[in-house]
Amino acid sequence: MTDRIVSWHANPSKPRYTPPPGAVDAHCHVFGPMAQFPFSAKAKYLPEDAGPDMLFALRDHLGFARNVIVQASCHGTDNSATLDAIAKSNGKARGVAVVDPAISEAELAALHDGGIRGIRFNFLKRLVDDAPKDKFLEVAKRLPKGWHVVIYFEADILEELRPFMDAIPVPLVIDHMGRPDVRQGPDGPDMKAFRAFLDARDDVWFKATCPDRLDAIKEGGAGDPWNAFADAVAPLVADYSDRVLWGTDWPHPNMDNEIPDDGHLVDMIPRIAPTVELQHKMLVTNPMALYWYDA
């Protein structure tokens, strides 16, 4: 694997929508720079560098105040690039790490001091080779106070994962709503199953993110402006407004064949959260409660 991937828009448009003051992009990543932070030998893709300077320039261009930087799978369990970006943010970023389940309490404490507030478990087979649920549960029971667990999976394994997720003793955040088929609409089986999961536990949060993935042409969707996504997700945001987050997913790992315009992604916000109150909850109140609770 030697071909490096560019998965982000070179010149994203300025959004028509203006986020509220203090708005948080609660799901984004950094890649490298590789010369300083080499990618994992187990990485399934090899991206071009997309470091903190690029991320923070985009943050300002899109009108956001803060970032939550989620450790990308290409960096494995070495969180150095994520911690470096947080350190360079002037207090405007927090993070989610990926850790070896055998991590020590001292190492977890060091991550906390570096701005990490959660860990991520990835169940996408195309991105990870091994997802040991028993070891994941063990480390979830040892997290610093106030942390949560982020889980990334696809809709077809939601029921299979329910016993595992039910056993996690800290709040959960579900990446991209567990990748439902938005073409089924707001009342389709994938959304109904996800709502049942949310109803069973009041400390499960979700990210109303990635129309570019869930309504992509290559996935059978219609592509930008992602109307099926808007139609399917808006009712979910309205009904679970106290538990929804939003993010760009920049630099859009593996989206090199259908790269989204980040300005268009921001313009999805008022389509899924049409009131000022909903927008403020999704972009300010909720992410601040999860990531800056101690600020």
PDB file of C-alpha atoms in Angstrom:
ATOM      1  CA  MET A   1       0.000   0.000   0.000  1.00  0.00           C
ATOM      2  CA  THR A   2       1.923   3.018  -1.281  1.00  0.00           C
ATOM      3  CA  ASP A   3      -0.679   5.256  -2.959  1.00  0.00           C
ATOM      4  CA  ARG A   4      -1.677   8.014  -0.564  1.00  0.00           C
ATOM      5  CA  ILE A   5      -5.306   9.127  -0.573  1.00  0.00           C
ATOM      6  CA  VAL A   6      -6.666  12.670  -0.670  1.00  0.00           C
ATOM      7  CA  SER A   7     -10.222  12.519   0.669  1.00  0.00           C
ATOM      8  CA  TRP A   8     -11.013  16.189   1.366  1.00  0.00           C
ATOM      9  CA  HIS A   9     -12.256  19.068  -0.752  1.00  0.00           C
ATOM     10  CA  ALA A  10      -9.456  21.406  -1.814  1.00  0.00           C
ATOM     11  CA  ASN A  11     -11.633  24.526  -1.740  1.00  0.00           C
ATOM     12  CA  PRO A  12     -14.822  24.007   0.298  1.00  0.00           C
ATOM     13  CA  SER A  13     -17.547  26.590  -0.150  1.00  0.00           C
ATOM     14  CA  LYS A  14     -18.552  29.091   2.509  1.00  0.00           C
ATOM     15  CA  PRO A  15     -21.752  27.748   4.107  1.00  0.00           C
ATOM     16  CA  ARG A  16     -24.976  29.693   3.724  1.00  0.00           C
ATOM     17  CA  TYR A  17     -25.822  28.621   7.280  1.00  0.00           C
ATOM     18  CA  THR A  18     -24.040  30.377  10.166  1.00  0.00           C
ATOM     19  CA  PRO A  19     -23.507  28.181  13.258  1.00  0.00           C
ATOM     20  CA  PRO A  20     -24.307  29.699  16.661  1.00  0.00           C
ATOM     21  CA  PRO A  21     -21.487  31.160  18.786  1.00  0.00           C
ATOM     22  CA  GLY A  22     -19.540  28.381  20.492  1.00  0.00           C
ATOM     23  CA  ALA A  23     -20.554  25.718  17.961  1.00  0.00           C
ATOM     24  CA  VAL A  24     -18.594  22.456  18.105  1.00  0.00           C
ATOM     25  CA  ASP A  25     -17.596  20.247  15.183  1.00  0.00           C
ATOM     26  CA  ALA A  26     -17.869  17.103  17.303  1.00  0.00           C
ATOM     27  CA  HIS A  27     -16.494  14.569  14.823  1.00  0.00           C
ATOM     28  CA  CYS A  28     -13.336  15.202  12.831  1.00  0.00           C
ATOM     29  CA  HIS A  29      -9.865  13.709  12.477  1.00  0.00           C
ATOM     30  CA  VAL A  30      -6.241  14.523  11.735  1.00  0.00           C
ATOM     31  CA  PHE A  31      -3.878  12.526   9.527  1.00  0.00           C
ATOM     32  CA  GLY A  32      -0.203  12.806  10.463  1.00  0.00           C
ATOM     33  CA  PRO A  33       1.801  14.602   9.300  1.00  0.00           C
ATOM     34  CA  MET A  34       3.304  11.230   8.470  1.00  0.00           C
ATOM     35  CA  ALA A  35       6.927  12.350   8.884  1.00  0.00           C
ATOM     36  CA  GLN A  36       6.172  13.192  12.519  1.00  0.00           C
ATOM     37  CA  PHE A  37       3.394  10.699  13.276  1.00  0.00           C
ATOM     38  CA  PRO A  38       3.739   7.557  11.128  1.00  0.00           C
ATOM     39  CA  PHE A  39       0.613   5.616  10.275  1.00  0.00           C
ATOM     40  CA  SER A  40      -0.078   2.194  11.760  1.00  0.00           C
ATOM     41  CA  ALA A  41       1.345  -0.858  10.006  1.00  0.00           C
ATOM     42  CA  LYS A  42      -2.208  -2.279  10.222  1.00  0.00           C
ATOM     43  CA  ALA A  43      -3.833   0.742   8.510  1.00  0.00           C
ATOM     44  CA  LYS A  44      -6.306  -0.142   5.755  1.00  0.00           C
ATOM     45  CA  TYR A  45      -5.709   3.156   3.937  1.00  0.00           C
ATOM     46  CA  LEU A  46      -2.784   5.572   3.599  1.00  0.00           C
ATOM     47  CA  PRO A  47      -3.943   9.202   3.559  1.00  0.00           C
ATOM     48  CA  GLU A  48      -2.075  12.309   2.612  1.00  0.00           C
ATOM     49  CA  ASP A  49      -1.219  14.600   5.522  1.00  0.00           C
ATOM     50  CA  ALA A  50      -4.173  16.525   6.974  1.00  0.00           C
ATOM     51  CA  GLY A  51      -2.813  18.094  10.126  1.00  0.00           C
ATOM     52  CA  PRO A  52      -4.070  20.532  12.765  1.00  0.00           C
ATOM     53  CA  ASP A  53      -3.315  23.685  10.768  1.00  0.00           C
ATOM     54  CA  MET A  54      -5.650  22.501   8.001  1.00  0.00           C
ATOM     55  CA  LEU A  55      -8.303  21.410  10.490  1.00  0.00           C
ATOM     56  CA  PHE A  56      -8.342  24.692  12.401  1.00  0.00           C
ATOM     57  CA  ALA A  57      -8.378  26.740   9.185  1.00  0.00           C
ATOM     58  CA  LEU A  58     -11.435  24.776   8.086  1.00  0.00           C
ATOM     59  CA  ARG A  59     -13.039  25.263  11.510  1.00  0.00           C
ATOM     60  CA  ASP A  60     -12.734  29.017  11.122  1.00  0.00           C
ATOM     61  CA  HIS A  61     -13.861  28.970   7.486  1.00  0.00           C
ATOM     62  CA  LEU A  62     -17.024  27.044   8.369  1.00  0.00           C
ATOM     63  CA  GLY A  63     -17.820  29.232  11.384  1.00  0.00           C
ATOM     64  CA  PHE A  64     -17.174  26.825  14.257  1.00  0.00           C
ATOM     65  CA  ALA A  65     -15.496  27.536  17.591  1.00  0.00           C
ATOM     66  CA  ARG A  66     -14.271  24.116  18.730  1.00  0.00           C
ATOM     67  CA  ASN A  67     -13.408  20.608  17.527  1.00  0.00           C
ATOM     68  CA  VAL A  68     -13.679  17.099  18.911  1.00  0.00           C
ATOM     69  CA  ILE A  69     -10.866  15.159  17.252  1.00  0.00           C
ATOM     70  CA  VAL A  70     -11.542  11.442  16.963  1.00  0.00           C
ATOM     71  CA  GLN A  71      -8.566   9.122  16.572  1.00  0.00           C
ATOM     72  CA  ALA A  72      -8.571   7.812  12.998  1.00  0.00           C
ATOM     73  CA  SER A  73      -8.086   4.082  12.405  1.00  0.00           C
ATOM     74  CA  CYS A  74      -5.028   4.736  10.222  1.00  0.00           C
ATOM     75  CA  HIS A  75      -3.124   5.784  13.361  1.00  0.00           C
ATOM     76  CA  GLY A  76      -4.040   2.644  15.301  1.00  0.00           C
ATOM     77  CA  THR A  77      -3.601   2.969  19.069  1.00  0.00           C
ATOM     78  CA  ASP A  78      -0.857   5.601  18.864  1.00  0.00           C
ATOM     79  CA  ASN A  79      -2.780   8.758  19.739  1.00  0.00           C
ATOM     80  CA  SER A  80       0.196  11.099  19.321  1.00  0.00           C
ATOM     81  CA  ALA A  81      -1.211  12.944  16.284  1.00  0.00           C
ATOM     82  CA  THR A  82      -4.562  13.517  17.989  1.00  0.00           C
ATOM     83  CA  LEU A  83      -2.887  14.713  21.207  1.00  0.00           C
ATOM     84  CA  ASP A  84      -0.606  17.009  19.200  1.00  0.00           C
ATOM     85  CA  ALA A  85      -3.601  18.607  17.490  1.00  0.00           C
ATOM     86  CA  ILE A  86      -5.396  19.118  20.806  1.00  0.00           C
ATOM     87  CA  ALA A  87      -2.275  20.700  22.295  1.00  0.00           C
ATOM     88  CA  LYS A  88      -2.087  23.140  19.368  1.00  0.00           C
ATOM     89  CA  SER A  89      -5.761  24.143  19.624  1.00  0.00           C
ATOM     90  CA  ASN A  90      -5.429  26.719  22.421  1.00  0.00           C
ATOM     91  CA  GLY A  91      -8.077  24.895  24.425  1.00  0.00           C
ATOM     92  CA  LYS A  92     -10.496  24.719  21.498  1.00  0.00           C
ATOM     93  CA  ALA A  93     -10.260  20.948  20.969  1.00  0.00           C
ATOM     94  CA  ARG A  94     -10.880  17.784  22.936  1.00  0.00           C
ATOM     95  CA  GLY A  95     -10.465  14.237  21.721  1.00  0.00           C
ATOM     96  CA  VAL A  96     -11.476  10.592  21.548  1.00  0.00           C
ATOM     97  CA  ALA A  97      -8.700   7.996  21.653  1.00  0.00           C
ATOM     98  CA  VAL A  98      -8.274   4.453  20.401  1.00  0.00           C
ATOM     99  CA  VAL A  99      -6.397   2.399  22.983  1.00  0.00           C
ATOM    100  CA  ASP A 100      -4.911  -1.011  23.540  1.00  0.00           C
ATOM    101  CA  PRO A 101      -7.313  -2.612  26.046  1.00  0.00           C
ATOM    102  CA  ALA A 102      -4.323  -3.391  28.249  1.00  0.00           C
ATOM    103  CA  ILE A 103      -3.610   0.316  28.736  1.00  0.00           C
ATOM    104  CA  SER A 104      -2.617   1.252  32.279  1.00  0.00           C
ATOM    105  CA  GLU A 105      -4.408   3.684  34.587  1.00  0.00           C
ATOM    106  CA  ALA A 106      -1.397   5.980  34.398  1.00  0.00           C
ATOM    107  CA  GLU A 107      -1.592   6.023  30.599  1.00  0.00           C
ATOM    108  CA  LEU A 108      -5.334   6.751  30.733  1.00  0.00           C
ATOM    109  CA  ALA A 109      -4.648   9.615  33.144  1.00  0.00           C
ATOM    110  CA  ALA A 110      -2.055  11.012  30.741  1.00  0.00           C
ATOM    111  CA  LEU A 111      -4.602  10.892  27.917  1.00  0.00           C
ATOM    112  CA  HIS A 112      -7.075  12.754  30.134  1.00  0.00           C
ATOM    113  CA  ASP A 113      -4.476  15.426  30.848  1.00  0.00           C
ATOM    114  CA  GLY A 114      -3.947  15.705  27.089  1.00  0.00           C
ATOM    115  CA  GLY A 115      -7.621  16.479  26.464  1.00  0.00           C
ATOM    116  CA  ILE A 116      -9.040  13.015  25.722  1.00  0.00           C
ATOM    117  CA  ARG A 117     -12.553  12.434  27.064  1.00  0.00           C
ATOM    118  CA  GLY A 118     -13.512   9.068  25.570  1.00  0.00           C
ATOM    119  CA  ILE A 119     -12.331   5.959  23.738  1.00  0.00           C
ATOM    120  CA  ARG A 120     -13.580   4.501  20.480  1.00  0.00           C
ATOM    121  CA  PHE A 121     -14.434   0.911  19.579  1.00  0.00           C
ATOM    122  CA  ASN A 122     -14.579   0.224  15.838  1.00  0.00           C
ATOM    123  CA  PHE A 123     -16.550  -2.751  14.488  1.00  0.00           C
ATOM    124  CA  LEU A 124     -16.193  -2.036  10.761  1.00  0.00           C
ATOM    125  CA  LYS A 125     -14.462  -5.096   9.344  1.00  0.00           C
ATOM    126  CA  ARG A 126     -13.056  -3.136   6.420  1.00  0.00           C
ATOM    127  CA  LEU A 127     -11.167  -0.905   8.871  1.00  0.00           C
ATOM    128  CA  VAL A 128     -10.092  -3.194  11.712  1.00  0.00           C
ATOM    129  CA  ASP A 129      -8.986  -6.813  11.917  1.00  0.00           C
ATOM    130  CA  ASP A 130      -9.881  -7.510  15.519  1.00  0.00           C
ATOM    131  CA  ALA A 131     -12.546  -6.147  17.890  1.00  0.00           C
ATOM    132  CA  PRO A 132     -12.304  -8.165  21.136  1.00  0.00           C
ATOM    133  CA  LYS A 133     -15.532  -7.406  23.024  1.00  0.00           C
ATOM    134  CA  ASP A 134     -14.368  -8.951  26.295  1.00  0.00           C
ATOM    135  CA  LYS A 135     -11.226  -6.820  26.388  1.00  0.00           C
ATOM    136  CA  PHE A 136     -13.181  -3.740  25.319  1.00  0.00           C
ATOM    137  CA  LEU A 137     -15.559  -4.239  28.236  1.00  0.00           C
ATOM    138  CA  GLU A 138     -12.691  -4.567  30.668  1.00  0.00           C
ATOM    139  CA  VAL A 139     -11.092  -1.273  29.670  1.00  0.00           C
ATOM    140  CA  ALA A 140     -14.494   0.471  29.575  1.00  0.00           C
ATOM    141  CA  LYS A 141     -14.799  -0.283  33.284  1.00  0.00           C
ATOM    142  CA  ARG A 142     -11.500   1.490  34.026  1.00  0.00           C
ATOM    143  CA  LEU A 143     -12.025   4.825  32.283  1.00  0.00           C
ATOM    144  CA  PRO A 144     -11.400   8.130  34.053  1.00  0.00           C
ATOM    145  CA  LYS A 145     -14.444   9.826  35.582  1.00  0.00           C
ATOM    146  CA  GLY A 146     -16.632  11.590  33.041  1.00  0.00           C
ATOM    147  CA  TRP A 147     -15.418   9.651  29.988  1.00  0.00           C
ATOM    148  CA  HIS A 148     -17.640   7.825  27.517  1.00  0.00           C
ATOM    149  CA  VAL A 149     -17.290   5.160  24.830  1.00  0.00           C
ATOM    150  CA  VAL A 150     -17.743   5.899  21.129  1.00  0.00           C
ATOM    151  CA  ILE A 151     -18.838   2.944  18.986  1.00  0.00           C
ATOM    152  CA  TYR A 152     -18.726   2.678  15.208  1.00  0.00           C
ATOM    153  CA  PHE A 153     -20.712  -0.090  13.548  1.00  0.00           C
ATOM    154  CA  GLU A 154     -23.051  -0.756  10.644  1.00  0.00           C
ATOM    155  CA  ALA A 155     -26.800  -1.207  11.025  1.00  0.00           C
ATOM    156  CA  ASP A 156     -26.818  -4.912  10.215  1.00  0.00           C
ATOM    157  CA  ILE A 157     -24.951  -5.792  13.445  1.00  0.00           C
ATOM    158  CA  LEU A 158     -26.867  -3.526  15.858  1.00  0.00           C
ATOM    159  CA  GLU A 159     -28.822  -6.381  17.445  1.00  0.00           C
ATOM    160  CA  GLU A 160     -25.708  -8.552  17.646  1.00  0.00           C
ATOM    161  CA  LEU A 161     -23.925  -5.760  19.540  1.00  0.00           C
ATOM    162  CA  ARG A 162     -26.765  -4.958  21.935  1.00  0.00           C
ATOM    163  CA  PRO A 163     -25.634  -7.272  24.800  1.00  0.00           C
ATOM    164  CA  PHE A 164     -22.086  -5.920  24.551  1.00  0.00           C
ATOM    165  CA  MET A 165     -23.207  -2.290  24.492  1.00  0.00           C
ATOM    166  CA  ASP A 166     -25.707  -2.844  27.303  1.00  0.00           C
ATOM    167  CA  ALA A 167     -22.837  -4.087  29.491  1.00  0.00           C
ATOM    168  CA  ILE A 168     -20.740  -0.928  29.039  1.00  0.00           C
ATOM    169  CA  PRO A 169     -21.068   1.041  32.305  1.00  0.00           C
ATOM    170  CA  VAL A 170     -20.435   4.534  30.902  1.00  0.00           C
ATOM    171  CA  PRO A 171     -22.366   6.695  28.405  1.00  0.00           C
ATOM    172  CA  LEU A 172     -22.234   5.655  24.755  1.00  0.00           C
ATOM    173  CA  VAL A 173     -21.894   7.784  21.632  1.00  0.00           C
ATOM    174  CA  ILE A 174     -22.835   6.096  18.364  1.00  0.00           C
ATOM    175  CA  ASP A 175     -20.943   7.256  15.292  1.00  0.00           C
ATOM    176  CA  HIS A 176     -23.106   8.181  12.312  1.00  0.00           C
ATOM    177  CA  MET A 177     -26.242   6.655  13.935  1.00  0.00           C
ATOM    178  CA  GLY A 178     -24.871   3.181  13.297  1.00  0.00           C
ATOM    179  CA  ARG A 179     -24.963   3.766   9.520  1.00  0.00           C
ATOM    180  CA  PRO A 180     -28.682   3.218   8.817  1.00  0.00           C
ATOM    181  CA  ASP A 181     -29.961   2.888   5.258  1.00  0.00           C
ATOM    182  CA  VAL A 182     -31.484   6.368   4.990  1.00  0.00           C
ATOM    183  CA  ARG A 183     -33.219   5.396   1.743  1.00  0.00           C
ATOM    184  CA  GLN A 184     -35.680   3.449   3.922  1.00  0.00           C
ATOM    185  CA  GLY A 185     -36.937   6.783   5.267  1.00  0.00           C
ATOM    186  CA  PRO A 186     -37.546   7.903   8.852  1.00  0.00           C
ATOM    187  CA  ASP A 187     -39.771   4.905   9.597  1.00  0.00           C
ATOM    188  CA  GLY A 188     -37.637   2.267   7.906  1.00  0.00           C
ATOM    189  CA  PRO A 189     -36.437  -0.835   9.779  1.00  0.00           C
ATOM    190  CA  ASP A 190     -32.933   0.549  10.394  1.00  0.00           C
ATOM    191  CA  MET A 191     -34.235   3.735  12.015  1.00  0.00           C
ATOM    192  CA  LYS A 192     -36.855   1.834  14.009  1.00  0.00           C
ATOM    193  CA  ALA A 193     -34.173  -0.486  15.393  1.00  0.00           C
ATOM    194  CA  PHE A 194     -31.933   2.447  16.276  1.00  0.00           C
ATOM    195  CA  ARG A 195     -34.806   4.250  18.016  1.00  0.00           C
ATOM    196  CA  ALA A 196     -35.520   1.128  20.052  1.00  0.00           C
ATOM    197  CA  PHE A 197     -31.889   1.113  21.142  1.00  0.00           C
ATOM    198  CA  LEU A 198     -32.068   4.790  22.143  1.00  0.00           C
ATOM    199  CA  ASP A 199     -35.313   4.182  24.031  1.00  0.00           C
ATOM    200  CA  ALA A 200     -33.764   1.343  26.039  1.00  0.00           C
ATOM    201  CA  ARG A 201     -31.048   3.517  27.539  1.00  0.00           C
ATOM    202  CA  ASP A 202     -31.092   7.245  28.246  1.00  0.00           C
ATOM    203  CA  ASP A 203     -27.311   7.689  28.219  1.00  0.00           C
ATOM    204  CA  VAL A 204     -26.830   6.803  24.548  1.00  0.00           C
ATOM    205  CA  TRP A 205     -25.889   9.761  22.344  1.00  0.00           C
ATOM    206  CA  PHE A 206     -25.532   9.761  18.556  1.00  0.00           C
ATOM    207  CA  LYS A 207     -23.934  11.757  15.774  1.00  0.00           C
ATOM    208  CA  ALA A 208     -26.316  12.940  13.052  1.00  0.00           C
ATOM    209  CA  THR A 209     -23.433  12.924  10.622  1.00  0.00           C
ATOM    210  CA  CYS A 210     -22.103  11.790   7.250  1.00  0.00           C
ATOM    211  CA  PRO A 211     -24.795  12.389   4.637  1.00  0.00           C
ATOM    212  CA  ASP A 212     -21.892  12.009   2.201  1.00  0.00           C
ATOM    213  CA  ARG A 213     -21.479   8.390   3.362  1.00  0.00           C
ATOM    214  CA  LEU A 214     -25.064   7.375   4.055  1.00  0.00           C
ATOM    215  CA  ASP A 215     -26.609   9.000   0.962  1.00  0.00           C
ATOM    216  CA  ALA A 216     -23.661   8.523  -1.382  1.00  0.00           C
ATOM    217  CA  ILE A 217     -24.166   7.704  -5.047  1.00  0.00           C
ATOM    218  CA  LYS A 218     -21.745   4.794  -4.758  1.00  0.00           C
ATOM    219  CA  GLU A 219     -23.937   3.389  -1.942  1.00  0.00           C
ATOM    220  CA  GLY A 220     -27.076   3.638  -4.048  1.00  0.00           C
ATOM    221  CA  GLY A 221     -28.111   7.051  -2.745  1.00  0.00           C
ATOM    222  CA  ALA A 222     -28.654  10.259  -4.670  1.00  0.00           C
ATOM    223  CA  GLY A 223     -25.604  12.169  -3.469  1.00  0.00           C
ATOM    224  CA  ASP A 224     -25.332  15.889  -2.738  1.00  0.00           C
ATOM    225  CA  PRO A 225     -27.688  17.538  -1.594  1.00  0.00           C
ATOM    226  CA  TRP A 226     -28.425  14.278   0.248  1.00  0.00           C
ATOM    227  CA  ASN A 227     -32.206  14.627   0.435  1.00  0.00           C
ATOM    228  CA  ALA A 228     -32.819  11.080   1.678  1.00  0.00           C
ATOM    229  CA  PHE A 229     -30.501  11.748   4.609  1.00  0.00           C
ATOM    230  CA  ALA A 230     -32.328  14.961   5.517  1.00  0.00           C
ATOM    231  CA  ASP A 231     -35.741  13.283   5.353  1.00  0.00           C
ATOM    232  CA  ALA A 232     -34.678  10.281   7.452  1.00  0.00           C
ATOM    233  CA  VAL A 233     -32.614  12.078  10.084  1.00  0.00           C
ATOM    234  CA  ALA A 234     -34.624  15.230  10.886  1.00  0.00           C
ATOM    235  CA  PRO A 235     -37.295  13.336  12.888  1.00  0.00           C
ATOM    236  CA  LEU A 236     -34.581  11.534  14.880  1.00  0.00           C
ATOM    237  CA  VAL A 237     -32.927  14.840  15.801  1.00  0.00           C
ATOM    238  CA  ALA A 238     -36.278  16.315  16.852  1.00  0.00           C
ATOM    239  CA  ASP A 239     -37.228  13.350  19.030  1.00  0.00           C
ATOM    240  CA  TYR A 240     -33.816  12.913  20.717  1.00  0.00           C
ATOM    241  CA  SER A 241     -32.638  16.523  20.774  1.00  0.00           C
ATOM    242  CA  ASP A 242     -30.849  16.189  24.126  1.00  0.00           C
ATOM    243  CA  ARG A 243     -28.609  13.391  22.841  1.00  0.00           C
ATOM    244  CA  VAL A 244     -27.571  14.456  19.343  1.00  0.00           C
ATOM    245  CA  LEU A 245     -24.166  15.693  18.168  1.00  0.00           C
ATOM    246  CA  TRP A 246     -22.953  16.892  14.778  1.00  0.00           C
ATOM    247  CA  GLY A 247     -19.607  16.928  12.970  1.00  0.00           C
ATOM    248  CA  THR A 248     -18.020  17.258   9.559  1.00  0.00           C
ATOM    249  CA  ASP A 249     -16.054  13.961   9.600  1.00  0.00           C
ATOM    250  CA  TRP A 250     -13.247  15.939   7.923  1.00  0.00           C
ATOM    251  CA  PRO A 251     -10.955  14.849   6.293  1.00  0.00           C
ATOM    252  CA  HIS A 252     -13.520  12.213   5.287  1.00  0.00           C
ATOM    253  CA  PRO A 253     -11.502   8.969   5.448  1.00  0.00           C
ATOM    254  CA  ASN A 254     -11.798   6.846   2.310  1.00  0.00           C
ATOM    255  CA  MET A 255     -14.216   9.247   0.570  1.00  0.00           C
ATOM    256  CA  ASP A 256     -11.796   9.923  -2.276  1.00  0.00           C
ATOM    257  CA  ASN A 257     -14.286   8.835  -4.971  1.00  0.00           C
ATOM    258  CA  GLU A 258     -17.090  11.155  -3.857  1.00  0.00           C
ATOM    259  CA  ILE A 259     -15.463  13.950  -1.881  1.00  0.00           C
ATOM    260  CA  PRO A 260     -18.018  16.170  -0.121  1.00  0.00           C
ATOM    261  CA  ASP A 261     -17.973  19.957  -0.041  1.00  0.00           C
ATOM    262  CA  ASP A 262     -17.729  20.815   3.663  1.00  0.00           C
ATOM    263  CA  GLY A 263     -19.767  23.974   3.159  1.00  0.00           C
ATOM    264  CA  HIS A 264     -22.617  21.818   1.858  1.00  0.00           C
ATOM    265  CA  LEU A 265     -22.300  19.543   4.890  1.00  0.00           C
ATOM    266  CA  VAL A 266     -22.763  22.550   7.190  1.00  0.00           C
ATOM    267  CA  ASP A 267     -25.813  23.590   5.177  1.00  0.00           C
ATOM    268  CA  MET A 268     -27.381  20.239   6.131  1.00  0.00           C
ATOM    269  CA  ILE A 269     -27.636  21.463   9.754  1.00  0.00           C
ATOM    270  CA  PRO A 270     -30.829  23.557   9.402  1.00  0.00           C
ATOM    271  CA  ARG A 271     -32.405  20.799   7.324  1.00  0.00           C
ATOM    272  CA  ILE A 272     -32.103  18.249  10.148  1.00  0.00           C
ATOM    273  CA  ALA A 273     -32.380  20.773  13.001  1.00  0.00           C
ATOM    274  CA  PRO A 274     -34.707  23.491  11.678  1.00  0.00           C
ATOM    275  CA  THR A 275     -35.143  25.549  14.857  1.00  0.00           C
ATOM    276  CA  VAL A 276     -32.643  27.733  16.666  1.00  0.00           C
ATOM    277  CA  GLU A 277     -33.245  25.682  19.827  1.00  0.00           C
ATOM    278  CA  LEU A 278     -32.453  22.383  18.105  1.00  0.00           C
ATOM    279  CA  GLN A 279     -29.358  23.822  16.463  1.00  0.00           C
ATOM    280  CA  HIS A 280     -28.040  25.151  19.767  1.00  0.00           C
ATOM    281  CA  LYS A 281     -28.558  21.807  21.497  1.00  0.00           C
ATOM    282  CA  MET A 282     -26.886  19.824  18.720  1.00  0.00           C
ATOM    283  CA  LEU A 283     -23.950  22.184  18.193  1.00  0.00           C
ATOM    284  CA  VAL A 284     -23.299  23.729  21.614  1.00  0.00           C
ATOM    285  CA  THR A 285     -25.163  22.363  24.652  1.00  0.00           C
ATOM    286  CA  ASN A 286     -24.748  18.645  23.987  1.00  0.00           C
ATOM    287  CA  PRO A 287     -21.090  18.515  22.874  1.00  0.00           C
ATOM    288  CA  MET A 288     -20.059  20.895  25.646  1.00  0.00           C
ATOM    289  CA  ALA A 289     -21.723  18.607  28.202  1.00  0.00           C
ATOM    290  CA  LEU A 290     -19.828  15.585  26.903  1.00  0.00           C
ATOM    291  CA  TYR A 291     -16.410  17.088  26.171  1.00  0.00           C
ATOM    292  CA  TRP A 292     -16.010  20.268  28.228  1.00  0.00           C
ATOM    293  CA  TYR A 293     -17.958  19.224  31.338  1.00  0.00           C
ATOM    294  CA  ASP A 294     -14.938  20.102  33.475  1.00  0.00           C
ATOM    295  CA  ALA A 295     -14.157  23.445  31.845  1.00  0.00           C
TER     296      ALA A 295
END
